[in-house]
PDB file of C-alpha atoms in Angstrom:
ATOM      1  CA  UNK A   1       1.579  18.638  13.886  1.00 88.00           C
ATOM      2  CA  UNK A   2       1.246  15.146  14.088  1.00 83.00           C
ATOM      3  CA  UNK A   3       1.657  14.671  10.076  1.00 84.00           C
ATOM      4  CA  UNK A   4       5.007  16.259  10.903  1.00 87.00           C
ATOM      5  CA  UNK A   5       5.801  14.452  14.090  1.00 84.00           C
ATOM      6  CA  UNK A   6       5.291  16.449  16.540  1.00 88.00           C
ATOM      7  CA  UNK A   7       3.163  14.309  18.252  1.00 86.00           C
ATOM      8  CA  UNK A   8       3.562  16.822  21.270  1.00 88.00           C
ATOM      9  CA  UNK A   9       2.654  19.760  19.763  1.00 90.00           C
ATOM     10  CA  UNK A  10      -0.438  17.784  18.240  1.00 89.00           C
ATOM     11  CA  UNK A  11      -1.464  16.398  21.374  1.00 89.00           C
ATOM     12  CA  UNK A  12      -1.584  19.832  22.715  1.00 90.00           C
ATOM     13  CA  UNK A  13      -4.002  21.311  20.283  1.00 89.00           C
ATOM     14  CA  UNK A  14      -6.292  18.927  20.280  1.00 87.00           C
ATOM     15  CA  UNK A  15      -6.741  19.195  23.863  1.00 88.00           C
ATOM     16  CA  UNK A  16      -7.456  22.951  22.663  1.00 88.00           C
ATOM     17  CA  UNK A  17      -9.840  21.777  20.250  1.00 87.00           C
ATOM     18  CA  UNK A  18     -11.670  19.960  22.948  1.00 84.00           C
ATOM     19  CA  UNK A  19     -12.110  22.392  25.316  1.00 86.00           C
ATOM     20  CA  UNK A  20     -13.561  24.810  21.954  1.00 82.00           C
ATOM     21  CA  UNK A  21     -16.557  22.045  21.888  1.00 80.00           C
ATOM     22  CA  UNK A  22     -14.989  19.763  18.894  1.00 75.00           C
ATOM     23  CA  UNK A  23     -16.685  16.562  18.059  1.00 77.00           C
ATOM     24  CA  UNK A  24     -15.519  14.798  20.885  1.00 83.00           C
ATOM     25  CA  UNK A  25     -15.112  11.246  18.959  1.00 82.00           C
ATOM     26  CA  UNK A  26     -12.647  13.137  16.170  1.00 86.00           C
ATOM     27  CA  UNK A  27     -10.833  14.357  19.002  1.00 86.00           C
ATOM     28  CA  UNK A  28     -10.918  11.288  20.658  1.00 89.00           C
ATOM     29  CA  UNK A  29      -9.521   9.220  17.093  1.00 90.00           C
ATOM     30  CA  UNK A  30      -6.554  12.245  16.319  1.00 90.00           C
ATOM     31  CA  UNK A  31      -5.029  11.660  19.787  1.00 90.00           C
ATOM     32  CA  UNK A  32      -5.433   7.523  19.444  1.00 92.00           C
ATOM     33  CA  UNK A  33      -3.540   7.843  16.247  1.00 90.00           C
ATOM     34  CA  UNK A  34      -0.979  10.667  17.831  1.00 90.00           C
ATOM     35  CA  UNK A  35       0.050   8.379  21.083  1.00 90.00           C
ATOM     36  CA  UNK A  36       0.341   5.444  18.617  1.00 90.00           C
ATOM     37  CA  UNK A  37       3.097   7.096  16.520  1.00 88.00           C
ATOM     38  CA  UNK A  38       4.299   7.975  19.827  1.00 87.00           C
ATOM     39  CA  UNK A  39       4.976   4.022  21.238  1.00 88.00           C
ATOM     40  CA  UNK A  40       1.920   4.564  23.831  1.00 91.00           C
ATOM     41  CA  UNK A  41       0.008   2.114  22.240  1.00 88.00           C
ATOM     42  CA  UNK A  42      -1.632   0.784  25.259  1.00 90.00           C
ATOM     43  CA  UNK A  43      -3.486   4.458  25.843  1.00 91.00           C
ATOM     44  CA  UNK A  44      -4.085   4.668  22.365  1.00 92.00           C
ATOM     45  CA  UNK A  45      -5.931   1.118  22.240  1.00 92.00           C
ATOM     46  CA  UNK A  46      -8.232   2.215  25.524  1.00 92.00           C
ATOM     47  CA  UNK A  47      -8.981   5.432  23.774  1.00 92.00           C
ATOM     48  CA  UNK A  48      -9.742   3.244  20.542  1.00 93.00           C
ATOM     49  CA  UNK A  49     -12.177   0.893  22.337  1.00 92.00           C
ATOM     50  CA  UNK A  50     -13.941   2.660  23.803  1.00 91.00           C
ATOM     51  CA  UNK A  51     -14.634   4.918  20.722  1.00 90.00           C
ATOM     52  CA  UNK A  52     -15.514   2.051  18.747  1.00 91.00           C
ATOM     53  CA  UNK A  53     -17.886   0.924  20.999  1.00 90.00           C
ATOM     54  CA  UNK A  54     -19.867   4.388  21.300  1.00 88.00           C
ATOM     55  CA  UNK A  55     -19.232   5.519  17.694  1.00 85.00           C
ATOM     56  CA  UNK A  56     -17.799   2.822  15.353  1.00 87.00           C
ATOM     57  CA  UNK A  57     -16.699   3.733  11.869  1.00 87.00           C
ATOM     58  CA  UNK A  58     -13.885   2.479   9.354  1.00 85.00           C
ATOM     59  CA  UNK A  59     -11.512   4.610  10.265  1.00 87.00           C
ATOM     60  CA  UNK A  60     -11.799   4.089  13.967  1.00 90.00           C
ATOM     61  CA  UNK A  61     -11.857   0.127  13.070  1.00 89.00           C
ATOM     62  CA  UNK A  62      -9.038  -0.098  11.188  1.00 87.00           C
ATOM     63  CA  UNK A  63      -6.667   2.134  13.588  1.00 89.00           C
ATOM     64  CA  UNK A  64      -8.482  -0.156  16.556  1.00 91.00           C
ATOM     65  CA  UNK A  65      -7.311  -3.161  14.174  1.00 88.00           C
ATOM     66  CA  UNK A  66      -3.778  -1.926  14.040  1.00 86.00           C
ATOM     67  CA  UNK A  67      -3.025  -0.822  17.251  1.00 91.00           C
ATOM     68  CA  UNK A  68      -4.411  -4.289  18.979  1.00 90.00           C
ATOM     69  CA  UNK A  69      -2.379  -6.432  16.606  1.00 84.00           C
ATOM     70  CA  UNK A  70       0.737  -4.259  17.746  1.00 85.00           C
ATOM     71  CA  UNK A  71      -0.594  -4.961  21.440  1.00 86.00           C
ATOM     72  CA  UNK A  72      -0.576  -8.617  21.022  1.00 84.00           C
ATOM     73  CA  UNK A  73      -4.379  -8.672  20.951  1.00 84.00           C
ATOM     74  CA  UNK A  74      -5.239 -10.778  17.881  1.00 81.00           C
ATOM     75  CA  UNK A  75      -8.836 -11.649  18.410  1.00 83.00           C
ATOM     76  CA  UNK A  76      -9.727  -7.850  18.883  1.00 88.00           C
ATOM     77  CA  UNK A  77      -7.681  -7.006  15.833  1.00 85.00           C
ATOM     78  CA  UNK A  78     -10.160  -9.561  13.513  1.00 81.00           C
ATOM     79  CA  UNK A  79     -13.014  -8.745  15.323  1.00 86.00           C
ATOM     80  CA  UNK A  80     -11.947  -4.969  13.973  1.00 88.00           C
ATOM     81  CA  UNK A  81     -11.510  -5.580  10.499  1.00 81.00           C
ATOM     82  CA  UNK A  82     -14.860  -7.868   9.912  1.00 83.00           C
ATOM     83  CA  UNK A  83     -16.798  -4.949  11.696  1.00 86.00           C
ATOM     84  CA  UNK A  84     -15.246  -2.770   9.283  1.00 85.00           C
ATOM     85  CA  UNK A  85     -15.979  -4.897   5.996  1.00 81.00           C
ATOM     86  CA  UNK A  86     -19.436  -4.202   7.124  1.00 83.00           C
ATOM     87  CA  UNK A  87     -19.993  -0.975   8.388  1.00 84.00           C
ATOM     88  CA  UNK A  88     -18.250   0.201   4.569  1.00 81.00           C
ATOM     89  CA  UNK A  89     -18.259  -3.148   2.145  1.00 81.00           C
ATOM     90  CA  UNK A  90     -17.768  -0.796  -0.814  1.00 82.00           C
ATOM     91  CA  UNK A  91     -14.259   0.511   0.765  1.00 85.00           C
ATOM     92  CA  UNK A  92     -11.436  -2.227  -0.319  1.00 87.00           C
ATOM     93  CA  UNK A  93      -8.760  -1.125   2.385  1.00 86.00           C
ATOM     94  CA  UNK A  94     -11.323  -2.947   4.934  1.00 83.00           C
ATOM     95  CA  UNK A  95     -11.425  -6.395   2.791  1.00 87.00           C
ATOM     96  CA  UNK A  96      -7.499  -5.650   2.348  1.00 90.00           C
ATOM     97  CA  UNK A  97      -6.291  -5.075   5.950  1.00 85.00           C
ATOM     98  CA  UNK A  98      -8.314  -8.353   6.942  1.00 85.00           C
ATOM     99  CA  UNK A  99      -6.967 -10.208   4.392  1.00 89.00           C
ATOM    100  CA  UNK A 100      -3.396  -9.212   5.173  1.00 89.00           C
ATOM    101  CA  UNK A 101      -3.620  -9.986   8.631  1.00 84.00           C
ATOM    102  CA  UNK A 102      -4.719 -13.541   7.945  1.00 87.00           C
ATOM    103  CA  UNK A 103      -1.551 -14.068   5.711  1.00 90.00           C
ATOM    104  CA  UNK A 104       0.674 -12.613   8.330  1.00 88.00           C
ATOM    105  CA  UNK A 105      -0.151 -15.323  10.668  1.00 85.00           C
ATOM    106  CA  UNK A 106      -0.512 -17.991   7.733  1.00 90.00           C
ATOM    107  CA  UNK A 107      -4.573 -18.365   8.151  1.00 88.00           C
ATOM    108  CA  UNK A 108      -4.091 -18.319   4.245  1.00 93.00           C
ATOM    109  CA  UNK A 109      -7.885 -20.195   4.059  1.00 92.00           C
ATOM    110  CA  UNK A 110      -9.063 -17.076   5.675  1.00 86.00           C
ATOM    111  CA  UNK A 111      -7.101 -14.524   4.238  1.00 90.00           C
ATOM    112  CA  UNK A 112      -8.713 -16.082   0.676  1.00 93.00           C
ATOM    113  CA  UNK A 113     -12.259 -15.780   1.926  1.00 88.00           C
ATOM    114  CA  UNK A 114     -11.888 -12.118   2.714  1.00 88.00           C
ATOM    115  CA  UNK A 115     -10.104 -11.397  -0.237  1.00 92.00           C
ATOM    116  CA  UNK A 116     -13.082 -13.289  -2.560  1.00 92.00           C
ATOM    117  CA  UNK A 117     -15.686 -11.158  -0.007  1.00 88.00           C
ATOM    118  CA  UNK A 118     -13.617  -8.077  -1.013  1.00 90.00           C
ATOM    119  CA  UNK A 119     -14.294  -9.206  -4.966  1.00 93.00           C
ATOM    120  CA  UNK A 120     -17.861  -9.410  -4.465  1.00 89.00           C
ATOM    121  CA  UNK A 121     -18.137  -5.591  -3.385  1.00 88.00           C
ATOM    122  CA  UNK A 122     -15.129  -4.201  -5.495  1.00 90.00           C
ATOM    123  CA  UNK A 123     -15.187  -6.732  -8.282  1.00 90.00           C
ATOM    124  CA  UNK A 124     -12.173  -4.503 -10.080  1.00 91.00           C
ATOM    125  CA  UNK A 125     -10.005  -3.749  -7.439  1.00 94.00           C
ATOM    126  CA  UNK A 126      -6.661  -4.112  -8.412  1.00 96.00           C
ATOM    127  CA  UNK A 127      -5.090  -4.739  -4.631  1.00 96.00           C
ATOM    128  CA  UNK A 128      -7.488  -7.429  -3.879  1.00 96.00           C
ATOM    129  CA  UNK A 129      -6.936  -9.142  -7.151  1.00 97.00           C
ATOM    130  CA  UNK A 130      -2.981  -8.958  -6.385  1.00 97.00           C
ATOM    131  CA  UNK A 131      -3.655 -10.389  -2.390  1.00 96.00           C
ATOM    132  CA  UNK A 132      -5.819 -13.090  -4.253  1.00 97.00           C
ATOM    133  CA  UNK A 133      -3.380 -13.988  -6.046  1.00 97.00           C
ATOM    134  CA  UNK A 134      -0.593 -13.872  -4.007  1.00 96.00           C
ATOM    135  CA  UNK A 135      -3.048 -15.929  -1.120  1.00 97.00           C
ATOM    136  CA  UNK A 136      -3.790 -18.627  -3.861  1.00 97.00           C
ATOM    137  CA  UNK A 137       0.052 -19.140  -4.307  1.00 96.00           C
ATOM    138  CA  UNK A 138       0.763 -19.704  -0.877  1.00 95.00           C
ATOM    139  CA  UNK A 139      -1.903 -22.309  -0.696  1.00 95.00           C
ATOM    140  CA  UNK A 140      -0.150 -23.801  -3.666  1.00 95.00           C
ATOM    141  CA  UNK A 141      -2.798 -23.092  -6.249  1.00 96.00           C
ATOM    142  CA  UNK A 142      -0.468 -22.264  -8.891  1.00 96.00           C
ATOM    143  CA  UNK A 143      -2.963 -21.787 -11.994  1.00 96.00           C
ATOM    144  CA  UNK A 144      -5.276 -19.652 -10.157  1.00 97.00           C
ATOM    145  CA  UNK A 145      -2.740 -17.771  -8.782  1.00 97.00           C
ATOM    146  CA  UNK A 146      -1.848 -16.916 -12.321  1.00 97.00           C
ATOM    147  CA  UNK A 147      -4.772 -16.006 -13.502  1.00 97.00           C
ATOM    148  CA  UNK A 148      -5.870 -13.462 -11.161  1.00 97.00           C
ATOM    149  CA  UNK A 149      -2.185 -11.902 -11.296  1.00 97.00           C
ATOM    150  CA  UNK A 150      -2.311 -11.628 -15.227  1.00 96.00           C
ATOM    151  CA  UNK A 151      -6.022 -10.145 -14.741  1.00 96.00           C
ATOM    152  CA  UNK A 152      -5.057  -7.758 -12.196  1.00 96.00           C
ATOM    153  CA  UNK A 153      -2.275  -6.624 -14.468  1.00 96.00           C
ATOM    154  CA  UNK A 154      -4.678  -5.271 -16.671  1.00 96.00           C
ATOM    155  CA  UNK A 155      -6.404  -3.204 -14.575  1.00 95.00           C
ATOM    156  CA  UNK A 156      -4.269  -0.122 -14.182  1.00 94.00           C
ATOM    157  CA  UNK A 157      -0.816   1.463 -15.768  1.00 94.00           C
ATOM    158  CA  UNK A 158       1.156   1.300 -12.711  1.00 94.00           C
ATOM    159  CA  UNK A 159       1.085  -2.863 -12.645  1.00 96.00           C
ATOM    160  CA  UNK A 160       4.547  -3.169 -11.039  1.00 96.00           C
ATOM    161  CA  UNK A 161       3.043  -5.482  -8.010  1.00 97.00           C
ATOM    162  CA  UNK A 162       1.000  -7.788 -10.119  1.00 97.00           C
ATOM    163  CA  UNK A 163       3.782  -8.576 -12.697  1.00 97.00           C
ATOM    164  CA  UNK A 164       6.092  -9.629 -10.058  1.00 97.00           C
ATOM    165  CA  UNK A 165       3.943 -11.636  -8.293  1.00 97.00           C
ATOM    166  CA  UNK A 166       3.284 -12.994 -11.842  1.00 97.00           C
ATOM    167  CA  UNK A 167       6.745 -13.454 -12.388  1.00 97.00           C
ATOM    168  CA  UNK A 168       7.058 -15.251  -8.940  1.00 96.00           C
ATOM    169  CA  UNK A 169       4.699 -17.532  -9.353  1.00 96.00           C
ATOM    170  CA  UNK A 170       5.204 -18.671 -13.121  1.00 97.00           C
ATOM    171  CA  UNK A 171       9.257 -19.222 -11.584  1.00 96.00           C
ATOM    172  CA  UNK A 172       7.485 -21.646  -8.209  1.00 94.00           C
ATOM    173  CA  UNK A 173       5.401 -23.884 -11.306  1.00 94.00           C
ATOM    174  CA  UNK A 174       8.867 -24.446 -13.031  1.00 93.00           C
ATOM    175  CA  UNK A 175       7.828 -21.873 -15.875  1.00 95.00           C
ATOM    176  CA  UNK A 176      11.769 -20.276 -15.636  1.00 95.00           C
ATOM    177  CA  UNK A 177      11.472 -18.498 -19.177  1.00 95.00           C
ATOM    178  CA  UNK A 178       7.699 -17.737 -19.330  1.00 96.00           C
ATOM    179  CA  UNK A 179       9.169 -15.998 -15.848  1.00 96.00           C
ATOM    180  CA  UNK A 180      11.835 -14.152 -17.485  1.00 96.00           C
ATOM    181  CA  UNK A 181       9.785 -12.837 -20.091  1.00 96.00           C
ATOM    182  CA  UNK A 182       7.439 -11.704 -17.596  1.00 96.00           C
ATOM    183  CA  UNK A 183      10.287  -9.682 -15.608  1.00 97.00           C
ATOM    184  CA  UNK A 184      12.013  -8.757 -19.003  1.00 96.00           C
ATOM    185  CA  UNK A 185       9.366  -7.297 -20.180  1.00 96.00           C
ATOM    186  CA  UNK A 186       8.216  -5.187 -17.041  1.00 96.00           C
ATOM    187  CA  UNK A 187      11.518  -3.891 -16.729  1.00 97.00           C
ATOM    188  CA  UNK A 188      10.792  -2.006 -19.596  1.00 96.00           C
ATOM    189  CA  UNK A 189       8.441   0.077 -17.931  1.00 95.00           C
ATOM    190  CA  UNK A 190       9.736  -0.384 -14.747  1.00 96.00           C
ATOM    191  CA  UNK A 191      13.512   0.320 -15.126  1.00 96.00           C
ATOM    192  CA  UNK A 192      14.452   0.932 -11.702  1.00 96.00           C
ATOM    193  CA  UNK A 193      12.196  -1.628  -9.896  1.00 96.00           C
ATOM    194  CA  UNK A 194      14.847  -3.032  -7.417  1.00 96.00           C
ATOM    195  CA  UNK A 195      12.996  -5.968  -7.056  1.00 96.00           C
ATOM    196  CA  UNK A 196      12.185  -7.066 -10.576  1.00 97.00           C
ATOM    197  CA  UNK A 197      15.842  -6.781 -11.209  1.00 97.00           C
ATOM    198  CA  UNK A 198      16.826  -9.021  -8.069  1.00 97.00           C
ATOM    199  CA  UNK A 199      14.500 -11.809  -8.855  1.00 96.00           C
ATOM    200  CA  UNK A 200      15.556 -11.517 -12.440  1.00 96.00           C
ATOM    201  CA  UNK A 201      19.001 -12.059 -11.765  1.00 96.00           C
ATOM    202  CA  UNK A 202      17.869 -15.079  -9.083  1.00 94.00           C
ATOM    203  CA  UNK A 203      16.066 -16.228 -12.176  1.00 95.00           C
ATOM    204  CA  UNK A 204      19.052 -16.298 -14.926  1.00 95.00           C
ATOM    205  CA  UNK A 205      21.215 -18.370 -11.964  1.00 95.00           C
ATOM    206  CA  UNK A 206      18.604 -20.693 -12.258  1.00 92.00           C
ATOM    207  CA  UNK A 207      18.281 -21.312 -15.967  1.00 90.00           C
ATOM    208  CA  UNK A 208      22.024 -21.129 -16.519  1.00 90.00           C
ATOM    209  CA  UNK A 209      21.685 -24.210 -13.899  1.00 87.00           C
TER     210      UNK A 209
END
């Protein structure tokens, strides 16, 4: 029910599945994630602490992470995602989510050092390779930034991400063609990538400058 939105409906079951004797801390995560989708994130984030203080896993961390950032509560929200890293440091979404967050509030130092922490577990993880990158550009470490986009390019078929951010940062170090080969050449795989097209065209303004 809740997969389909009705939130409700869901809400309503599980309070079936309680009384049947479920595990009470499933229970207990299903209707945190259920009154989040419905806006009452402030019940969802007392359900969510107090779960992850009785029975903490990744799942429960990450949702905790979410919902306290939405809330306004930053510090809970990183305290969240590093208890997560270590509770699972094989499972990238952890090293990810932390990461992310960092950026979003320009802690780019930060965001880096969970990104590299991410590497050490998941040395091949394509999404942590793009973050890297896209961290190491924002701290205006052009070259780097480079080479971890052109290495995460080769991990896996569907490289859209990478080669953008590729293409994005070869156009900030004043490499306008090297760019538009990048993009040119993506688009052949990638015909209908809205983006590649739109920074393509923001590119050929440029050169024809």
């Amino acid at each position: 029910y809740s997969r389909i939105g009705q939130n409700r409906k869901g809400l309503a079951e599980l309070d079936k599945a309680s009384a049947e004797g479920a595990r009470s801390d499933r229970v207990a995560y299903q209707r945190a994630l259920a009154l989040d989708q419905m806006n009452r994130s402030q019940e969802a984030l007392t359900i969510l602490r107090d779960l992850a203080a009785t029975s903490p896993d990744g799942d429960t961390l990450n949702l905790l992470a979410h919902v306290a950032q939405k809330n306004g509560d930053l510090e809970l929200a990183m305290q969240s995602l590093r208890q997560a890293a270590k509770l699972d440091p094989s499972r990238e979404d952890n090293y990810l989510d932390f990461s992310t967050f960092c950026a979003d509030y320009a802690n780019y130092p930060l965001a880096l050092e969970a990104a590299n922490i991410g590497l050490e577990h998941v040395p091949n993880s394509y999404r942590l390779l793009v973050q890297k990158g896209v961290v190491l550009e924002n701290l205006g470490r052009l070259e780097e930034a480079e080479e971890n986009l052109r290495r995460a390019s080769q991990l896996q078929k569907d490289n859209s991400v990478a080669l953008l951010s590729l293409a994005i940062v070869q156009t900030h170090s004043g490499q306008l063609q090297d760019a538009e080969a990048t993009l040119t050449s993506a688009l052949q795989n990638f015909p209908d990538n809205y983006y590649m097209h739109y920074h393509l065209g923001k590119l050929l303004v440029q050169l024809q400058e």
